[in-house]
PDB file of C-alpha atoms in Angstrom:
ATOM      1  CA  GLN A1147     -84.872 -28.316  -7.339  1.00 87.00           C
ATOM      2  CA  GLU A1148     -81.151 -26.862  -5.772  1.00 93.00           C
ATOM      3  CA  LYS A1149     -78.592 -28.386  -8.334  1.00 94.00           C
ATOM      4  CA  ARG A1150     -80.923 -26.721 -11.313  1.00 95.00           C
ATOM      5  CA  LEU A1151     -81.084 -23.494  -9.739  1.00 96.00           C
ATOM      6  CA  LEU A1152     -77.145 -23.735  -9.474  1.00 97.00           C
ATOM      7  CA  ARG A1153     -77.158 -24.923 -13.033  1.00 96.00           C
ATOM      8  CA  LEU A1154     -78.682 -21.807 -14.326  1.00 97.00           C
ATOM      9  CA  ALA A1155     -77.039 -19.670 -11.979  1.00 97.00           C
ATOM     10  CA  LEU A1156     -73.427 -21.209 -13.285  1.00 96.00           C
ATOM     11  CA  LEU A1157     -74.722 -20.705 -16.898  1.00 95.00           C
ATOM     12  CA  ASN A1158     -75.539 -17.111 -16.154  1.00 94.00           C
ATOM     13  CA  THR A1159     -71.980 -15.992 -14.684  1.00 92.00           C
ATOM     14  CA  ASP A1160     -68.841 -14.549 -16.233  1.00 89.00           C
ATOM     15  CA  ALA A1161     -66.202 -15.921 -14.004  1.00 93.00           C
ATOM     16  CA  LEU A1162     -63.866 -18.144 -15.537  1.00 93.00           C
ATOM     17  CA  VAL A1163     -61.499 -21.029 -14.286  1.00 95.00           C
ATOM     18  CA  GLU A1164     -58.025 -20.766 -15.575  1.00 95.00           C
ATOM     19  CA  ASN A1165     -57.102 -23.844 -14.465  1.00 96.00           C
ATOM     20  CA  PRO A1166     -60.043 -26.511 -14.889  1.00 93.00           C
ATOM     21  CA  GLU A1167     -57.846 -29.491 -14.887  1.00 93.00           C
ATOM     22  CA  LYS A1168     -57.650 -28.845 -11.422  1.00 95.00           C
ATOM     23  CA  ALA A1169     -59.455 -29.620  -8.045  1.00 94.00           C
ATOM     24  CA  PRO A1170     -61.922 -27.177  -7.654  1.00 93.00           C
ATOM     25  CA  ALA A1171     -60.467 -26.305  -4.390  1.00 92.00           C
ATOM     26  CA  ALA A1172     -56.979 -25.219  -6.340  1.00 95.00           C
ATOM     27  CA  TRP A1173     -58.864 -23.503  -8.751  1.00 96.00           C
ATOM     28  CA  LYS A1174     -57.756 -20.130  -9.806  1.00 97.00           C
ATOM     29  CA  MET A1175     -60.895 -17.899 -11.021  1.00 97.00           C
ATOM     30  CA  ILE A1176     -61.704 -14.720 -12.625  1.00 96.00           C
ATOM     31  CA  GLY A1177     -64.588 -12.593 -12.023  1.00 93.00           C
ATOM     32  CA  ARG A1178     -66.905 -10.989 -10.104  1.00 91.00           C
ATOM     33  CA  PRO A1179     -66.618 -12.005  -6.125  1.00 91.00           C
ATOM     34  CA  LEU A1180     -70.395 -13.397  -6.306  1.00 91.00           C
ATOM     35  CA  GLU A1181     -70.240 -14.868  -9.433  1.00 93.00           C
ATOM     36  CA  ILE A1182     -66.785 -16.771  -8.588  1.00 95.00           C
ATOM     37  CA  ALA A1183     -68.709 -17.275  -5.086  1.00 94.00           C
ATOM     38  CA  VAL A1184     -71.440 -19.295  -7.021  1.00 95.00           C
ATOM     39  CA  ALA A1185     -69.104 -21.450  -8.823  1.00 96.00           C
ATOM     40  CA  ARG A1186     -67.329 -22.267  -5.581  1.00 95.00           C
ATOM     41  CA  GLY A1187     -70.480 -23.166  -3.708  1.00 94.00           C
ATOM     42  CA  ALA A1188     -71.835 -25.155  -6.987  1.00 96.00           C
ATOM     43  CA  ALA A1189     -68.535 -27.037  -7.162  1.00 96.00           C
ATOM     44  CA  ASN A1190     -69.212 -27.869  -3.430  1.00 94.00           C
ATOM     45  CA  ARG A1191     -72.027 -29.763  -4.732  1.00 95.00           C
ATOM     46  CA  GLY A1192     -70.393 -31.582  -7.561  1.00 94.00           C
ATOM     47  CA  LEU A1193     -71.444 -29.038 -10.353  1.00 96.00           C
ATOM     48  CA  LEU A1194     -68.237 -27.494 -11.809  1.00 96.00           C
ATOM     49  CA  LEU A1195     -68.412 -24.655 -13.970  1.00 95.00           C
ATOM     50  CA  PRO A1196     -66.011 -25.995 -16.585  1.00 94.00           C
ATOM     51  CA  GLU A1197     -68.652 -29.165 -17.439  1.00 94.00           C
ATOM     52  CA  ILE A1198     -71.594 -27.424 -17.093  1.00 93.00           C
ATOM     53  CA  THR A1199     -71.076 -24.721 -19.225  1.00 92.00           C
ATOM     54  CA  ASN A1200     -69.221 -26.636 -22.221  1.00 91.00           C
ATOM     55  CA  THR A1201     -72.717 -28.714 -22.063  1.00 91.00           C
ATOM     56  CA  VAL A1202     -75.039 -25.450 -23.764  1.00 94.00           C
ATOM     57  CA  GLU A1203     -73.994 -22.661 -26.129  1.00 94.00           C
ATOM     58  CA  ILE A1204     -74.601 -19.632 -24.964  1.00 94.00           C
ATOM     59  CA  ILE A1205     -75.944 -17.325 -27.468  1.00 94.00           C
ATOM     60  CA  GLY A1206     -77.190 -14.428 -25.779  1.00 93.00           C
ATOM     61  CA  ARG A1207     -76.139 -12.313 -22.515  1.00 94.00           C
ATOM     62  CA  LEU A1208     -77.104  -9.346 -20.570  1.00 94.00           C
ATOM     63  CA  PRO A1209     -73.883  -8.013 -18.239  1.00 91.00           C
ATOM     64  CA  PHE A1210     -74.881  -7.218 -14.799  1.00 90.00           C
ATOM     65  CA  SER A1211     -75.337  -3.586 -14.562  1.00 88.00           C
ATOM     66  CA  SER A1212     -75.960  -1.685 -11.520  1.00 86.00           C
ATOM     67  CA  GLU A1213     -78.838   0.118 -13.374  1.00 88.00           C
ATOM     68  CA  ARG A1214     -80.770  -2.962 -13.856  1.00 90.00           C
ATOM     69  CA  LYS A1215     -79.556  -4.968 -10.909  1.00 92.00           C
ATOM     70  CA  PHE A1216     -79.872  -8.389 -12.630  1.00 94.00           C
ATOM     71  CA  SER A1217     -77.765 -10.442 -16.005  1.00 94.00           C
ATOM     72  CA  ALA A1218     -79.523 -12.154 -18.213  1.00 96.00           C
ATOM     73  CA  VAL A1219     -78.447 -15.358 -20.619  1.00 96.00           C
ATOM     74  CA  LEU A1220     -80.163 -16.933 -23.465  1.00 95.00           C
ATOM     75  CA  PHE A1221     -78.780 -20.630 -23.931  1.00 95.00           C
ATOM     76  CA  HIS A1222     -79.088 -23.420 -26.186  1.00 93.00           C
ATOM     77  CA  ASP A1223     -78.878 -27.213 -24.687  1.00 90.00           C
ATOM     78  CA  ALA A1224     -79.778 -30.363 -26.118  1.00 87.00           C
ATOM     79  CA  GLU A1225     -82.870 -30.192 -24.860  1.00 86.00           C
ATOM     80  CA  GLU A1226     -83.950 -26.545 -24.511  1.00 89.00           C
ATOM     81  CA  THR A1227     -83.426 -22.655 -25.319  1.00 93.00           C
ATOM     82  CA  CYS A1228     -83.771 -21.014 -22.100  1.00 95.00           C
ATOM     83  CA  LEU A1229     -83.583 -17.208 -20.767  1.00 96.00           C
ATOM     84  CA  VAL A1230     -82.239 -17.119 -17.088  1.00 96.00           C
ATOM     85  CA  MET A1231     -81.990 -14.179 -15.276  1.00 96.00           C
ATOM     86  CA  VAL A1232     -80.264 -13.723 -11.797  1.00 97.00           C
ATOM     87  CA  GLY A1233     -80.591 -10.472  -9.247  1.00 96.00           C
ATOM     88  CA  ALA A1234     -81.618  -8.310  -6.805  1.00 95.00           C
ATOM     89  CA  PRO A1235     -85.005 -10.265  -6.101  1.00 96.00           C
ATOM     90  CA  GLU A1236     -86.701  -7.466  -4.984  1.00 93.00           C
ATOM     91  CA  LEU A1237     -86.162  -5.794  -8.286  1.00 93.00           C
ATOM     92  CA  ILE A1238     -86.551  -8.939 -10.265  1.00 95.00           C
ATOM     93  CA  LEU A1239     -89.520 -10.817  -8.928  1.00 96.00           C
ATOM     94  CA  LYS A1240     -91.838  -8.642 -10.864  1.00 95.00           C
ATOM     95  CA  PHE A1241     -90.499 -10.590 -13.760  1.00 96.00           C
ATOM     96  CA  THR A1242     -91.934 -13.993 -12.678  1.00 96.00           C
ATOM     97  CA  ASN A1243     -95.339 -15.285 -13.500  1.00 93.00           C
ATOM     98  CA  LEU A1244     -95.716 -15.648  -9.630  1.00 96.00           C
ATOM     99  CA  PRO A1245     -99.370 -14.091  -7.912  1.00 96.00           C
ATOM    100  CA  ALA A1246     -98.811 -11.044  -5.881  1.00 95.00           C
ATOM    101  CA  ALA A1247     -99.058 -12.454  -2.663  1.00 96.00           C
ATOM    102  CA  GLU A1248     -96.420 -15.376  -3.648  1.00 97.00           C
ATOM    103  CA  GLN A1249     -94.124 -12.312  -4.543  1.00 96.00           C
ATOM    104  CA  ALA A1250     -94.753 -10.783  -0.839  1.00 96.00           C
ATOM    105  CA  ALA A1251     -94.411 -13.859   0.624  1.00 97.00           C
ATOM    106  CA  ILE A1252     -90.595 -14.028  -1.095  1.00 97.00           C
ATOM    107  CA  ALA A1253     -90.118 -10.305  -0.590  1.00 95.00           C
ATOM    108  CA  LYS A1254     -90.573 -10.934   2.974  1.00 96.00           C
ATOM    109  CA  THR A1255     -88.199 -13.430   2.876  1.00 96.00           C
ATOM    110  CA  VAL A1256     -85.611 -11.641   1.188  1.00 95.00           C
ATOM    111  CA  ASP A1257     -86.167  -8.585   3.955  1.00 93.00           C
ATOM    112  CA  GLU A1258     -85.705 -11.166   6.698  1.00 93.00           C
ATOM    113  CA  ARG A1259     -83.036 -12.828   5.601  1.00 93.00           C
ATOM    114  CA  ALA A1260     -81.271  -9.665   4.690  1.00 89.00           C
ATOM    115  CA  ALA A1261     -81.402  -8.037   7.890  1.00 88.00           C
ATOM    116  CA  GLN A1262     -79.593 -10.727   9.147  1.00 87.00           C
ATOM    117  CA  GLY A1263     -76.883  -9.611   6.929  1.00 85.00           C
ATOM    118  CA  GLU A1264     -77.022 -11.978   4.187  1.00 90.00           C
ATOM    119  CA  ARG A1265     -76.870 -10.983   0.232  1.00 90.00           C
ATOM    120  CA  LEU A1266     -79.260 -12.418  -1.781  1.00 94.00           C
ATOM    121  CA  VAL A1267     -79.991 -12.865  -5.823  1.00 96.00           C
ATOM    122  CA  GLY A1268     -83.116 -14.393  -7.311  1.00 97.00           C
ATOM    123  CA  VAL A1269     -83.022 -16.765 -10.173  1.00 98.00           C
ATOM    124  CA  LEU A1270     -85.929 -16.861 -12.958  1.00 97.00           C
ATOM    125  CA  ALA A1271     -86.130 -18.968 -16.174  1.00 96.00           C
ATOM    126  CA  LYS A1272     -88.040 -18.871 -19.146  1.00 96.00           C
ATOM    127  CA  GLN A1273     -88.493 -21.381 -21.846  1.00 94.00           C
ATOM    128  CA  MET A1274     -88.340 -19.898 -25.020  1.00 93.00           C
ATOM    129  CA  ALA A1275     -88.792 -21.258 -28.395  1.00 89.00           C
ATOM    130  CA  ARG A1276     -85.929 -22.708 -30.055  1.00 87.00           C
ATOM    131  CA  ASP A1277     -85.539 -20.038 -33.093  1.00 86.00           C
ATOM    132  CA  HIS A1278     -84.839 -17.545 -30.305  1.00 85.00           C
ATOM    133  CA  GLN A1279     -81.477 -15.820 -30.874  1.00 82.00           C
ATOM    134  CA  THR A1280     -80.999 -12.950 -29.008  1.00 86.00           C
ATOM    135  CA  ILE A1281     -81.593 -10.556 -25.912  1.00 88.00           C
ATOM    136  CA  THR A1282     -81.013  -7.100 -25.800  1.00 85.00           C
ATOM    137  CA  PRO A1283     -81.262  -4.264 -22.986  1.00 81.00           C
ATOM    138  CA  ASP A1284     -84.962  -3.349 -24.455  1.00 81.00           C
ATOM    139  CA  PHE A1285     -85.868  -7.309 -24.308  1.00 86.00           C
ATOM    140  CA  SER A1286     -89.361  -7.346 -22.634  1.00 86.00           C
ATOM    141  CA  PHE A1287     -89.007 -10.263 -19.221  1.00 91.00           C
ATOM    142  CA  HIS A1288     -92.151 -11.161 -18.356  1.00 92.00           C
ATOM    143  CA  GLU A1289     -94.175 -14.670 -17.218  1.00 94.00           C
ATOM    144  CA  MET A1290     -90.739 -15.471 -15.962  1.00 96.00           C
ATOM    145  CA  GLU A1291     -90.831 -18.829 -13.333  1.00 97.00           C
ATOM    146  CA  PHE A1292     -89.357 -18.168  -9.883  1.00 97.00           C
ATOM    147  CA  ILE A1293     -86.094 -20.864  -9.431  1.00 97.00           C
ATOM    148  CA  GLY A1294     -85.085 -19.741  -6.065  1.00 97.00           C
ATOM    149  CA  LEU A1295     -82.931 -17.874  -3.981  1.00 97.00           C
ATOM    150  CA  LEU A1296     -79.155 -18.041  -3.562  1.00 96.00           C
ATOM    151  CA  GLY A1297     -77.871 -16.101  -0.376  1.00 94.00           C
ATOM    152  CA  PHE A1298     -74.662 -15.319   0.286  1.00 91.00           C
ATOM    153  CA  ARG A1299     -72.634 -14.589   4.134  1.00 84.00           C
ATOM    154  CA  ASP A1300     -69.575 -11.626   3.705  1.00 71.00           C
ATOM    155  CA  PRO A1301     -68.376 -11.449   7.285  1.00 66.00           C
ATOM    156  CA  LEU A1302     -67.094  -8.896   8.553  1.00 64.00           C
ATOM    157  CA  ARG A1303     -63.575  -8.658   8.918  1.00 70.00           C
ATOM    158  CA  SER A1304     -61.335  -8.728  11.798  1.00 76.00           C
ATOM    159  CA  GLY A1305     -60.766  -5.197  13.467  1.00 76.00           C
ATOM    160  CA  VAL A1306     -63.400  -3.294  11.275  1.00 75.00           C
ATOM    161  CA  ARG A1307     -65.459  -2.553  14.443  1.00 78.00           C
ATOM    162  CA  THR A1308     -62.215  -0.875  16.116  1.00 84.00           C
ATOM    163  CA  ALA A1309     -61.538   0.676  12.868  1.00 82.00           C
ATOM    164  CA  LEU A1310     -64.678   2.278  13.171  1.00 80.00           C
ATOM    165  CA  ALA A1311     -65.340   3.099  16.399  1.00 83.00           C
ATOM    166  CA  LYS A1312     -61.720   4.822  16.385  1.00 87.00           C
ATOM    167  CA  ALA A1313     -62.787   7.310  13.733  1.00 85.00           C
ATOM    168  CA  ALA A1314     -66.050   7.588  15.085  1.00 83.00           C
ATOM    169  CA  ARG A1315     -64.112   9.354  18.573  1.00 88.00           C
ATOM    170  CA  ALA A1316     -62.074  10.994  15.994  1.00 90.00           C
ATOM    171  CA  GLY A1317     -65.345  12.958  14.588  1.00 87.00           C
ATOM    172  CA  VAL A1318     -65.241  10.719  11.409  1.00 85.00           C
ATOM    173  CA  ARG A1319     -69.047  10.175  10.295  1.00 83.00           C
ATOM    174  CA  THR A1320     -69.338   6.585   8.553  1.00 78.00           C
ATOM    175  CA  VAL A1321     -71.751   6.226   5.721  1.00 74.00           C
ATOM    176  CA  ILE A1322     -71.963   2.909   3.806  1.00 70.00           C
ATOM    177  CA  VAL A1323     -73.074   3.484   0.314  1.00 61.00           C
ATOM    178  CA  THR A1324     -73.724   0.105  -1.551  1.00 57.00           C
ATOM    179  CA  GLY A1325     -75.905  -1.470  -4.343  1.00 55.00           C
ATOM    180  CA  ASP A1326     -76.999  -4.041  -1.785  1.00 60.00           C
ATOM    181  CA  HIS A1327     -80.188  -4.534  -0.390  1.00 56.00           C
ATOM    182  CA  ARG A1328     -81.123  -2.011   2.660  1.00 58.00           C
ATOM    183  CA  GLY A1329     -81.195  -4.333   5.602  1.00 56.00           C
ATOM    184  CA  THR A1330     -77.919  -5.813   4.354  1.00 56.00           C
ATOM    185  CA  ALA A1331     -76.284  -2.997   4.262  1.00 53.00           C
ATOM    186  CA  GLU A1332     -78.083  -2.174   7.919  1.00 54.00           C
ATOM    187  CA  ALA A1333     -77.359  -5.654   9.413  1.00 51.00           C
ATOM    188  CA  VAL A1334     -73.433  -4.538   8.417  1.00 53.00           C
TER     189      VAL A1334
END
């Protein structure tokens, strides 16, 4: 299950490896930090982004947008045509085929982990007809399978607490503006 989760998340990434001939620890990567983290985490588990992406044909892609809070990719490989969505779990759960009680249990898990400072993304998938050729922003996402959650920790940089305390003593009010889950922001 973990390998499937990571493989599908890798197929949804826009991250690029500039030097794929090198060992993963020496990779120079371009992309969003979260997607680079997915690629590095998968590589640590034996799933290499260049190898995974070379086994499929990407036939449609919706890049991540802060309005949608998810990205999606449609791909063919030798065995299937599959739609994959990666995004904010609290928003994409509504696209699943899970009963309301299971959605609520996952949402509770997301809230608990976010409150501990973890950033979470959900991964959904759906088998599509082999002749399905595209996805568009107005595509009707529904009846998708919940594959799992990916969790990320981004520790505070040293000195942040001191800097915030110093700013507060100087009368500066700190405001956090983020697209992350509220619990993650509050934990930070």
